[in-house]
Amino acid sequence: MLLCYILSLAFYLSSQYVSFFSLRFGTPSENQVRAFHEAIVKMIAEDLQPLSIVENSGFRSMIQLLDSRYEIPSRRSLGRTIIPRIFSTVQSKVEALLNEARHVAITTDIWTSMNTDSYLTMTVHFLSQTQLKTLVLCTKKLDCNHTGANICEIMREELNKWNIFEKVVAVVTDGGANIKSAVRHMGLSHLPCTAHKLNLIVQKALELSDNEEIGPDDNTDESDLKKIFKKCRNIVGFFKRSEVGNRMLVEKQKQLGNETVLKLKQDVRTRWNSTFLMLERLIKLKEPLTIVMMTLKGAPTNLSSEEWNIIEDMIPLLRPFDKLTVELSAEHYPMISMVIPLIRGLQSSLASKNPNTQLGIFIKNRLMENTTKRFDSLEEQTLTPHFSRATLLDPRCKKVVFGLEVNAKEAETCLVSETAALISNVSNTEQTTHTSEVNLDTDGDNVWNFLYSRVSNVQSQTTSRSSATSLMRQYLSMPHQDLKCNVAEFWNDHKTVLAPLSDIALKYIIIPATSVPAERIFSKAGQILSARRNRLLPKNVDQLIFLNKNIM
């Protein structure tokens, strides 16, 4: 018996041994080849590698060492056959997800590559069960003038291709006139990018522009502000160019016992937060910087004591804007329901600041005035009612974050009407079905039909309105949820009790607060169309960006 067991075990092990070596040294199966191809494409898409990597000797040597049976495809085969096949597979998965979505929101932006080619990208946002999803729809090369009509045609074609045009709740973009015009041409709701508006607020308050010259229309405060920024940029620029100056600055920080050696930061005037970071870093290096500049020949003029005080006043005023911009630009994008509370928090933070210098007070007033001007109508039911309605339907916020009670009441009234219309539509559908089934032989000349129709209509409207009002009161009477609450899960958990108000809430909460998701794609595109990859065809650019974001 024991001998039989040993022989059986020996036979099994030998068969496994033979099977292993036949797999290792035989011809790979189709599934194995497909898996190898997919792994290479995924690496190229996710790691932003050029297609030519498959022809690099180092890469080929590594793959041959890992599995000598695998025949590495050529760049031509990769771009013309393998990537399109995998793109088609991922595209089918995306189509399945979008078919299941009831509502979608869109962000879009236009970008120019290093080859001076313009591209338009579109991202889609929707709920999959209770999870917010963000996917790329396309990155199209623009071979036409960037007019509203042309952009409209491209966007409409893309939305229809994915069969989601009728599902679009809103399109979030920056303030470009052409792209806003395109959205209006499509008859869709346009929402402004909150991050873009914040950028404009600070740009205007600080008079940030490429022109550093003091103009005749500049007042004293504006001219003083320009002088300070010009001095700051000269100082940073000098230490960026001077190897000696930079080395001395590093040594002085070590002598002063600084735990971390810091470097100065140069600002980019189109991004106000880079100016804030430049000022913040200058303040941190004020002492070693002043000492080094006193001993260096050819060093630029240092800031005066008053100018240092002004910068120290500016930093607390700009920090809330920086934190808010970071919050709005998070990878897991914030919803529009968070914009009103965040803006109210920003205004409260600004009001609490007490600058010590005249110029600091001037900047504070500018920031507060510009913030009020840009966001004053955010709560109103006029051009952008989505913000207030989404906020009211956020169980973490409801009415408490509104600046004016009347705005919260108007948002509530509009949502009750929207809910009543939804209830009425469902009731009318059910009533029509019931009537067609029960009263097929009704006399069309019956004079009582008019009264019956009018009474039914009034009863239906009264019932719908009262039901919607009751639902809203029930929702508002519930306790406020914690800030970490998943809003989609909340409404999904209460969909039976609060339907169809829950359906309306789930429609609004998918809308992103900014167009950052689309802009972030172009930060990827900038790497995709790098010097190593500048020969990519527009079709391959679209496919690689699509796979980079959507590959599952």
Coordinates of C-alpha atoms in Angstrom, one line a residue, residues 51 75 79 83-84 87 111 113 115-121 136-143 158 522 525 528-529 533-547:
L51 CA 6.1 53.4 -27.8
R75 CA 6.6 49.7 -32.2
G79 CA 0.6 51.4 -32.2
I83 CA -3.1 49.4 -28.4
P84 CA -6.3 49.8 -30.5
F87 CA -8.4 50.5 -26.2
W111 CA -4.7 72.7 -24.2
S113 CA 1.0 70.8 -26.9
N115 CA 4.1 70.8 -31.1
T116 CA 1.6 73.7 -31.0
D117 CA -1.2 71.3 -31.6
S118 CA -4.5 72.1 -29.8
Y119 CA -6.4 69.3 -28.0
L120 CA -9.8 69.3 -26.3
T121 CA -10.4 66.8 -23.5
V136 CA -12.0 60.3 -19.7
L137 CA -14.2 60.4 -22.7
C138 CA -11.8 61.8 -25.3
T139 CA -8.8 63.9 -26.1
K140 CA -9.4 65.3 -29.6
K141 CA -7.0 67.2 -31.7
L142 CA -8.6 70.5 -32.9
D143 CA -8.0 71.0 -36.6
E158 CA -18.6 62.9 -28.6
F522 CA -3.5 67.8 -19.7
A525 CA -0.9 64.9 -21.8
I528 CA 2.7 62.0 -23.0
L529 CA 3.7 64.5 -25.7
R533 CA 7.1 61.0 -27.6
N534 CA 6.6 64.0 -29.9
R535 CA 6.0 61.7 -32.9
L536 CA 2.8 60.2 -31.5
L537 CA -0.2 60.4 -33.8
P538 CA -3.3 62.3 -32.5
K539 CA -5.1 58.9 -32.4
N540 CA -2.4 57.4 -30.2
V541 CA -2.5 60.4 -27.9
D542 CA -6.2 60.0 -27.5
Q543 CA -5.9 56.3 -26.9
L544 CA -3.0 56.6 -24.4
I545 CA -4.7 59.3 -22.3
F546 CA -7.9 57.3 -22.4
L547 CA -6.1 54.2 -21.1

